mmCIF file of C-alpha atoms in Angstrom:
data_model
loop_
_atom_site.group_PDB
_atom_site.id
_atom_site.type_symbol
_atom_site.label_atom_id
_atom_site.label_comp_id
_atom_site.label_asym_id
_atom_site.label_seq_id
_atom_site.Cartn_x
_atom_site.Cartn_y
_atom_site.Cartn_z
ATOM 1 C CA MET A 23 -5.507 40.080 6.671
ATOM 2 C CA THR A 24 -6.710 41.030 10.127
ATOM 3 C CA PRO A 25 -5.214 39.624 13.328
ATOM 4 C CA LEU A 26 -8.504 37.805 14.040
ATOM 5 C CA LYS A 27 -8.296 35.962 10.740
ATOM 6 C CA LEU A 28 -4.631 35.159 11.320
ATOM 7 C CA ASN A 29 -5.438 33.647 14.747
ATOM 8 C CA LYS A 30 -8.268 31.636 13.298
ATOM 9 C CA SER A 31 -6.033 30.308 10.529
ATOM 10 C CA ASN A 32 -3.337 29.347 13.042
ATOM 11 C CA ASN A 33 -5.869 27.648 15.256
ATOM 12 C CA ASN A 34 -7.141 25.577 12.296
ATOM 13 C CA ARG A 35 -3.579 24.505 11.430
ATOM 14 C CA ILE A 36 -2.882 23.536 15.016
ATOM 15 C CA LEU A 37 -6.170 21.637 15.226
ATOM 16 C CA SER A 38 -5.503 19.756 11.959
ATOM 17 C CA ARG A 39 -2.025 18.780 13.202
ATOM 18 C CA VAL A 40 -3.404 17.550 16.481
ATOM 19 C CA ILE A 41 -5.991 15.443 14.648
ATOM 20 C CA ILE A 42 -3.260 13.968 12.397
ATOM 21 C CA TYR A 43 -1.062 13.133 15.347
ATOM 22 C CA VAL A 44 -3.967 11.541 17.227
ATOM 23 C CA VAL A 45 -4.856 9.391 14.201
ATOM 24 C CA LEU A 46 -1.169 8.323 13.748
ATOM 25 C CA PHE A 47 -0.950 7.472 17.424
ATOM 26 C CA LEU A 48 -4.107 5.362 17.259
ATOM 27 C CA PHE A 49 -2.831 3.626 14.095
ATOM 28 C CA PHE A 50 0.457 2.842 15.847
ATOM 29 C CA LEU A 51 -1.359 1.666 18.972
ATOM 30 C CA PHE A 52 -3.623 -0.781 17.162
ATOM 31 C CA THR A 53 -1.090 -2.054 14.607
ATOM 32 C CA VAL A 54 2.416 -1.859 15.988
ATOM 33 C CA GLY A 55 1.320 -2.107 19.640
ATOM 34 C CA PRO A 56 0.168 -5.742 19.496
ATOM 35 C CA LEU A 57 3.356 -6.710 17.614
ATOM 36 C CA LEU A 58 5.568 -5.085 20.313
ATOM 37 C CA TRP A 59 3.526 -6.837 23.033
ATOM 38 C CA LEU A 60 3.963 -10.158 21.238
ATOM 39 C CA VAL A 61 7.717 -9.703 20.980
ATOM 40 C CA SER A 62 7.998 -8.737 24.643
ATOM 41 C CA LEU A 63 5.879 -11.770 25.593
ATOM 42 C CA SER A 64 8.305 -14.075 23.846
ATOM 43 C CA PHE A 65 11.087 -12.902 26.156
ATOM 44 C CA LYS A 66 9.092 -13.215 29.401
ATOM 45 C CA ASN A 67 8.941 -16.189 31.778
ATOM 46 C CA ARG A 68 5.641 -17.498 33.061
ATOM 47 C CA LEU A 69 5.458 -15.161 36.089
ATOM 48 C CA GLN A 70 6.330 -12.094 34.002
ATOM 49 C CA ALA A 71 3.809 -13.024 31.299
ATOM 50 C CA PHE A 72 0.932 -13.137 33.867
ATOM 51 C CA ALA A 73 1.996 -10.096 35.792
ATOM 52 C CA ASN A 74 -0.787 -7.559 36.466
ATOM 53 C CA PRO A 75 -0.359 -4.792 35.382
ATOM 54 C CA PRO A 76 1.793 -5.993 32.458
ATOM 55 C CA LEU A 77 5.487 -5.440 32.889
ATOM 56 C CA VAL A 78 7.148 -2.875 30.663
ATOM 57 C CA PHE A 79 10.610 -3.287 32.095
ATOM 58 C CA PHE A 80 11.832 -6.837 32.871
ATOM 59 C CA THR A 81 14.794 -9.126 32.527
ATOM 60 C CA PRO A 82 14.464 -10.880 29.144
ATOM 61 C CA THR A 83 15.036 -14.585 28.735
ATOM 62 C CA LEU A 84 15.603 -16.832 25.734
ATOM 63 C CA ALA A 85 14.097 -19.870 27.487
ATOM 64 C CA ASN A 86 10.890 -19.705 25.392
ATOM 65 C CA TYR A 87 12.823 -19.904 22.141
ATOM 66 C CA GLN A 88 15.041 -22.719 23.458
ATOM 67 C CA ASN A 89 12.078 -24.744 24.709
ATOM 68 C CA LEU A 90 10.205 -24.185 21.456
ATOM 69 C CA LEU A 91 13.075 -25.158 19.150
ATOM 70 C CA GLN A 92 14.493 -27.991 21.280
ATOM 71 C CA GLY A 93 11.501 -29.359 23.175
ATOM 72 C CA THR A 94 8.950 -29.433 20.316
ATOM 73 C CA LYS A 95 8.736 -30.301 16.600
ATOM 74 C CA PHE A 96 8.452 -26.645 15.654
ATOM 75 C CA ILE A 97 11.529 -26.739 13.368
ATOM 76 C CA SER A 98 9.948 -29.579 11.405
ATOM 77 C CA PHE A 99 6.663 -27.620 11.210
ATOM 78 C CA PHE A 100 8.541 -24.541 10.067
ATOM 79 C CA MET A 101 10.270 -26.474 7.297
ATOM 80 C CA ASN A 102 6.892 -27.907 6.231
ATOM 81 C CA SER A 103 5.554 -24.336 5.891
ATOM 82 C CA ILE A 104 8.546 -23.253 3.797
ATOM 83 C CA ILE A 105 8.397 -26.271 1.464
ATOM 84 C CA ILE A 106 4.634 -26.211 1.042
ATOM 85 C CA SER A 107 4.319 -22.440 0.580
ATOM 86 C CA THR A 108 7.244 -22.224 -1.828
ATOM 87 C CA SER A 109 6.063 -25.211 -3.919
ATOM 88 C CA ALA A 110 2.453 -23.981 -4.115
ATOM 89 C CA THR A 111 3.604 -20.457 -5.064
ATOM 90 C CA ALA A 112 5.893 -21.807 -7.824
ATOM 91 C CA LEU A 113 3.105 -24.035 -9.138
ATOM 92 C CA CYS A 114 0.645 -21.162 -9.197
ATOM 93 C CA LEU A 115 3.087 -18.963 -11.147
ATOM 94 C CA ILE A 116 4.026 -21.744 -13.630
ATOM 95 C CA ILE A 117 0.370 -22.510 -14.484
ATOM 96 C CA GLY A 118 -1.350 -19.225 -13.650
ATOM 97 C CA THR A 119 0.919 -16.947 -15.698
ATOM 98 C CA PRO A 120 0.449 -18.560 -19.120
ATOM 99 C CA ALA A 121 -3.219 -19.144 -18.308
ATOM 100 C CA ALA A 122 -3.660 -15.357 -17.648
ATOM 101 C CA PHE A 123 -1.869 -14.566 -20.926
ATOM 102 C CA GLY A 124 -4.032 -17.011 -22.863
ATOM 103 C CA LEU A 125 -7.225 -15.538 -21.393
ATOM 104 C CA VAL A 126 -6.129 -11.997 -22.257
ATOM 105 C CA ARG A 127 -5.429 -12.885 -25.901
ATOM 106 C CA MET A 128 -8.448 -15.211 -26.121
ATOM 107 C CA LYS A 129 -11.190 -14.010 -28.483
ATOM 108 C CA HIS A 130 -13.861 -16.627 -27.822
ATOM 109 C CA LYS A 131 -17.140 -15.432 -26.311
ATOM 110 C CA SER A 132 -16.742 -17.797 -23.371
ATOM 111 C CA LYS A 133 -13.801 -15.718 -22.094
ATOM 112 C CA ASN A 134 -15.856 -13.603 -19.674
ATOM 113 C CA PHE A 135 -17.596 -16.688 -18.311
ATOM 114 C CA ILE A 136 -14.251 -18.384 -17.604
ATOM 115 C CA LEU A 137 -12.850 -15.289 -15.866
ATOM 116 C CA THR A 138 -16.006 -14.964 -13.737
ATOM 117 C CA TRP A 139 -15.843 -18.605 -12.780
ATOM 118 C CA ILE A 140 -12.155 -18.245 -11.784
ATOM 119 C CA LEU A 141 -12.982 -15.144 -9.722
ATOM 120 C CA PHE A 142 -15.832 -17.026 -7.990
ATOM 121 C CA MET A 143 -13.391 -19.774 -6.943
ATOM 122 C CA ARG A 144 -11.267 -17.176 -5.128
ATOM 123 C CA MET A 145 -14.225 -15.379 -3.541
ATOM 124 C CA ALA A 146 -15.698 -18.521 -2.091
ATOM 125 C CA PRO A 147 -14.614 -19.130 1.528
ATOM 126 C CA ALA A 148 -11.946 -21.746 2.140
ATOM 127 C CA MET A 149 -14.368 -23.916 4.121
ATOM 128 C CA THR A 150 -16.282 -24.667 0.928
ATOM 129 C CA PHE A 151 -13.194 -26.423 -0.499
ATOM 130 C CA VAL A 152 -12.056 -28.180 2.643
ATOM 131 C CA ILE A 153 -14.711 -30.893 2.840
ATOM 132 C CA PRO A 154 -14.414 -32.008 -0.815
ATOM 133 C CA PHE A 155 -10.625 -32.018 -0.466
ATOM 134 C CA PHE A 156 -10.818 -34.056 2.710
ATOM 135 C CA ILE A 157 -13.091 -36.669 1.148
ATOM 136 C CA ALA A 158 -10.988 -36.886 -2.049
ATOM 137 C CA PHE A 159 -7.613 -36.938 -0.198
ATOM 138 C CA ALA A 160 -8.833 -39.602 2.229
ATOM 139 C CA ARG A 161 -9.544 -41.936 -0.696
ATOM 140 C CA ILE A 162 -6.155 -41.444 -2.349
ATOM 141 C CA ASN A 163 -4.109 -41.314 0.900
ATOM 142 C CA LEU A 164 -3.125 -37.629 0.732
ATOM 143 C CA ILE A 165 -4.302 -36.689 4.197
ATOM 144 C CA ASP A 166 -1.412 -35.408 6.332
ATOM 145 C CA THR A 167 0.952 -35.063 3.364
ATOM 146 C CA ARG A 168 2.814 -32.123 1.888
ATOM 147 C CA ILE A 169 1.528 -32.947 -1.540
ATOM 148 C CA GLY A 170 -2.068 -32.696 -0.320
ATOM 149 C CA LEU A 171 -1.529 -29.233 1.160
ATOM 150 C CA ILE A 172 0.360 -28.075 -1.968
ATOM 151 C CA ILE A 173 -2.575 -29.162 -4.145
ATOM 152 C CA SER A 174 -5.105 -27.389 -1.910
ATOM 153 C CA TYR A 175 -3.069 -24.200 -1.662
ATOM 154 C CA PHE A 176 -2.508 -24.232 -5.417
ATOM 155 C CA THR A 177 -6.185 -24.631 -6.162
ATOM 156 C CA PHE A 178 -7.262 -21.863 -3.802
ATOM 157 C CA ASN A 179 -4.590 -19.300 -4.867
ATOM 158 C CA LEU A 180 -4.404 -19.953 -8.602
ATOM 159 C CA PRO A 181 -7.274 -17.479 -9.332
ATOM 160 C CA LEU A 182 -5.337 -14.770 -7.506
ATOM 161 C CA VAL A 183 -2.339 -15.180 -9.760
ATOM 162 C CA ILE A 184 -4.465 -15.325 -12.902
ATOM 163 C CA TRP A 185 -6.302 -12.116 -12.125
ATOM 164 C CA LEU A 186 -3.182 -10.289 -11.007
ATOM 165 C CA MET A 187 -1.183 -11.254 -14.098
ATOM 166 C CA ARG A 188 -4.109 -10.600 -16.378
ATOM 167 C CA SER A 189 -4.012 -6.855 -15.547
ATOM 168 C CA PHE A 190 -0.341 -6.726 -16.544
ATOM 169 C CA PHE A 191 -0.757 -8.632 -19.800
ATOM 170 C CA MET A 192 -3.587 -6.271 -20.794
ATOM 171 C CA ASP A 193 -1.144 -3.349 -20.740
ATOM 172 C CA ILE A 194 1.248 -5.008 -23.225
ATOM 173 C CA PRO A 195 0.585 -3.976 -26.850
ATOM 174 C CA VAL A 196 -0.223 -6.829 -29.188
ATOM 175 C CA ALA A 197 1.975 -5.161 -31.795
ATOM 176 C CA LEU A 198 5.089 -6.248 -29.880
ATOM 177 C CA GLU A 199 4.061 -9.850 -30.109
ATOM 178 C CA GLU A 200 3.150 -9.548 -33.791
ATOM 179 C CA ALA A 201 6.569 -7.967 -34.514
ATOM 180 C CA ALA A 202 8.365 -10.848 -32.718
ATOM 181 C CA MET A 203 6.390 -13.394 -34.704
ATOM 182 C CA ILE A 204 7.160 -11.600 -37.977
ATOM 183 C CA ASP A 205 10.852 -11.943 -37.059
ATOM 184 C CA GLY A 206 10.368 -15.721 -36.823
ATOM 185 C CA ALA A 207 9.673 -16.225 -33.097
ATOM 186 C CA SER A 208 7.217 -18.883 -32.099
ATOM 187 C CA ILE A 209 4.342 -18.319 -29.673
ATOM 188 C CA SER A 210 6.306 -19.806 -26.769
ATOM 189 C CA GLN A 211 9.423 -17.774 -27.624
ATOM 190 C CA THR A 212 7.341 -14.595 -27.877
ATOM 191 C CA PHE A 213 5.818 -15.244 -24.488
ATOM 192 C CA LEU A 214 9.092 -16.205 -22.738
ATOM 193 C CA LYS A 215 11.452 -13.646 -24.319
ATOM 194 C CA VAL A 216 9.195 -10.650 -25.153
ATOM 195 C CA VAL A 217 6.081 -10.662 -22.969
ATOM 196 C CA LEU A 218 7.277 -12.211 -19.721
ATOM 197 C CA PRO A 219 10.266 -9.897 -19.104
ATOM 198 C CA MET A 220 7.900 -6.916 -19.343
ATOM 199 C CA THR A 221 5.743 -8.272 -16.491
ATOM 200 C CA LEU A 222 8.492 -8.839 -13.882
ATOM 201 C CA PRO A 223 6.854 -6.415 -11.388
ATOM 202 C CA GLY A 224 3.624 -8.376 -11.784
ATOM 203 C CA LEU A 225 5.393 -11.693 -11.237
ATOM 204 C CA ALA A 226 7.025 -10.254 -8.131
ATOM 205 C CA SER A 227 3.780 -8.974 -6.657
ATOM 206 C CA ALA A 228 1.890 -12.181 -7.554
ATOM 207 C CA SER A 229 4.612 -14.432 -6.035
ATOM 208 C CA ILE A 230 4.843 -12.363 -2.837
ATOM 209 C CA LEU A 231 1.103 -12.236 -2.287
ATOM 210 C CA THR A 232 0.644 -15.929 -3.056
ATOM 211 C CA PHE A 233 3.471 -16.947 -0.743
ATOM 212 C CA ILE A 234 1.980 -14.817 2.101
ATOM 213 C CA MET A 235 -1.451 -16.345 1.517
ATOM 214 C CA CYS A 236 0.008 -19.855 1.680
ATOM 215 C CA TRP A 237 2.179 -19.034 4.656
ATOM 216 C CA ASN A 238 -0.721 -17.675 6.694
ATOM 217 C CA GLU A 239 -3.245 -20.297 5.661
ATOM 218 C CA PHE A 240 -4.929 -22.052 8.561
ATOM 219 C CA ILE A 241 -8.130 -23.913 7.655
ATOM 220 C CA PHE A 242 -6.643 -26.334 5.139
ATOM 221 C CA ALA A 243 -3.638 -27.059 7.351
ATOM 222 C CA LEU A 244 -5.864 -27.581 10.384
ATOM 223 C CA ILE A 245 -8.205 -30.151 8.737
ATOM 224 C CA LEU A 246 -5.961 -31.903 6.228
ATOM 225 C CA THR A 247 -2.969 -32.595 8.537
ATOM 226 C CA ARG A 248 -2.371 -34.779 11.550
ATOM 227 C CA ASN A 249 1.325 -35.168 12.503
ATOM 228 C CA LYS A 250 3.704 -35.290 9.506
ATOM 229 C CA ALA A 251 2.637 -32.311 7.398
ATOM 230 C CA VAL A 252 1.630 -29.938 10.183
ATOM 231 C CA THR A 253 2.561 -26.340 9.372
ATOM 232 C CA ALA A 254 4.109 -23.755 11.707
ATOM 233 C CA ALA A 255 0.829 -21.922 12.203
ATOM 234 C CA ILE A 256 -0.847 -25.119 13.435
ATOM 235 C CA GLY A 257 2.230 -25.893 15.566
ATOM 236 C CA VAL A 258 1.842 -22.611 17.398
ATOM 237 C CA VAL A 259 -1.856 -23.232 18.099
ATOM 238 C CA ASN A 260 -1.025 -26.742 19.351
ATOM 239 C CA LEU A 261 0.795 -25.061 22.255
ATOM 240 C CA MET A 262 -2.670 -24.542 23.758
ATOM 241 C CA LYS A 263 -3.061 -27.739 25.755
ATOM 242 C CA TYR A 264 -5.405 -29.113 28.419
ATOM 243 C CA GLU A 265 -2.677 -28.649 31.006
ATOM 244 C CA GLY A 266 -2.379 -24.942 30.159
ATOM 245 C CA THR A 267 -1.288 -22.564 27.459
ATOM 246 C CA GLU A 268 2.403 -21.886 26.930
ATOM 247 C CA TRP A 269 2.014 -18.179 26.298
ATOM 248 C CA GLY A 270 5.701 -17.483 26.195
ATOM 249 C CA MET A 271 6.380 -20.242 23.676
ATOM 250 C CA MET A 272 3.369 -19.156 21.635
ATOM 251 C CA GLY A 273 4.807 -15.654 21.526
ATOM 252 C CA ALA A 274 8.169 -17.015 20.419
ATOM 253 C CA GLY A 275 6.578 -19.166 17.706
ATOM 254 C CA SER A 276 4.498 -16.204 16.469
ATOM 255 C CA VAL A 277 7.579 -14.012 16.212
ATOM 256 C CA ILE A 278 9.348 -16.687 14.162
ATOM 257 C CA LEU A 279 6.278 -16.929 11.931
ATOM 258 C CA ILE A 280 6.325 -13.194 11.315
ATOM 259 C CA PHE A 281 10.007 -13.202 10.421
ATOM 260 C CA PRO A 282 9.603 -14.286 6.745
ATOM 261 C CA ALA A 283 7.064 -11.504 6.210
ATOM 262 C CA ILE A 284 9.510 -9.012 7.635
ATOM 263 C CA LEU A 285 12.223 -10.277 5.295
ATOM 264 C CA ILE A 286 9.870 -9.951 2.334
ATOM 265 C CA ALA A 287 8.894 -6.407 3.323
ATOM 266 C CA PHE A 288 12.541 -5.416 3.771
ATOM 267 C CA PHE A 289 14.114 -6.933 0.685
ATOM 268 C CA VAL A 290 11.414 -7.150 -1.974
ATOM 269 C CA GLY A 291 8.678 -4.889 -0.633
ATOM 270 C CA LYS A 292 9.487 -2.223 -3.272
ATOM 271 C CA TYR A 293 8.806 -4.710 -6.040
ATOM 272 C CA LEU A 294 5.416 -5.459 -4.500
ATOM 273 C CA VAL A 295 4.574 -1.790 -4.428
ATOM 274 C CA GLN A 296 5.708 -1.346 -8.012
ATOM 275 C CA GLY A 297 3.661 -4.302 -9.125
ATOM 276 C CA LEU A 298 0.451 -3.207 -7.343
ATOM 277 C CA THR A 299 0.724 0.435 -8.451
ATOM 278 C CA LYS A 300 1.730 -0.216 -12.056
ATOM 279 C CA GLY A 301 -0.798 1.416 -14.316
ATOM 280 C CA ALA A 302 -2.490 3.324 -11.495
ATOM 281 C CA VAL A 303 -1.373 6.654 -12.964
ATOM 282 C CA LYS A 304 -1.824 7.254 -16.661
ATOM 283 C CA GLU A 305 -0.317 10.037 -18.618
#
């Protein structure tokens, strides 16, 4: 190989590395950058938050967190989010998992129509469900209640669980179920003791995604709550008042809201990856 070709090859390698580093830097800037700015904002006082240009080095303060937790109802809002999101997720798994299994093993010709209808429910924007829910809940006194939000979150996220679990049940051979039934197991025993343990990665991924969807939901919580069942996401937005916006407290509240997602990513993120990538590579 001539020196000219060697130099050209080296230049191409250098150029490709530069492009990769630039792309990684831009990715970091537009994803991690706002998160770092939000964290720094939560530790700034009012003067530091409005400094121009923005301060990189400053004396941090915990006043925003103290004012948020002691001077507002944010702790109550946070507990509402935990209770509502956990309950809705559990309800989706309890009903959606056997429903997905039944649809997979179903042989009736209406199967595809039911699956399409379920998918349409998830594809429709949340606003299409809010008004009917509001009218119905107003008549049965479920406005501004945890039960009302649990029902709405369950209805909107159930199709997600059904379609996720359906892909896992499709990979399980029917012969295993038939062998269990030959040994004397009932349908429920076959499902609980044979089929369900084989779909644990799917259950993990479905539960994590459903919990995150419920935790970050905004439209239902905004319209269907008033004071008692307000979630943490609405509580952060309520810091924008006519008198002014508490930017430091909003930053502190946003950091607290992100914390559960960080815990999920740290402790059970690998199960989510396993669940979403299962079956992606076939031998």
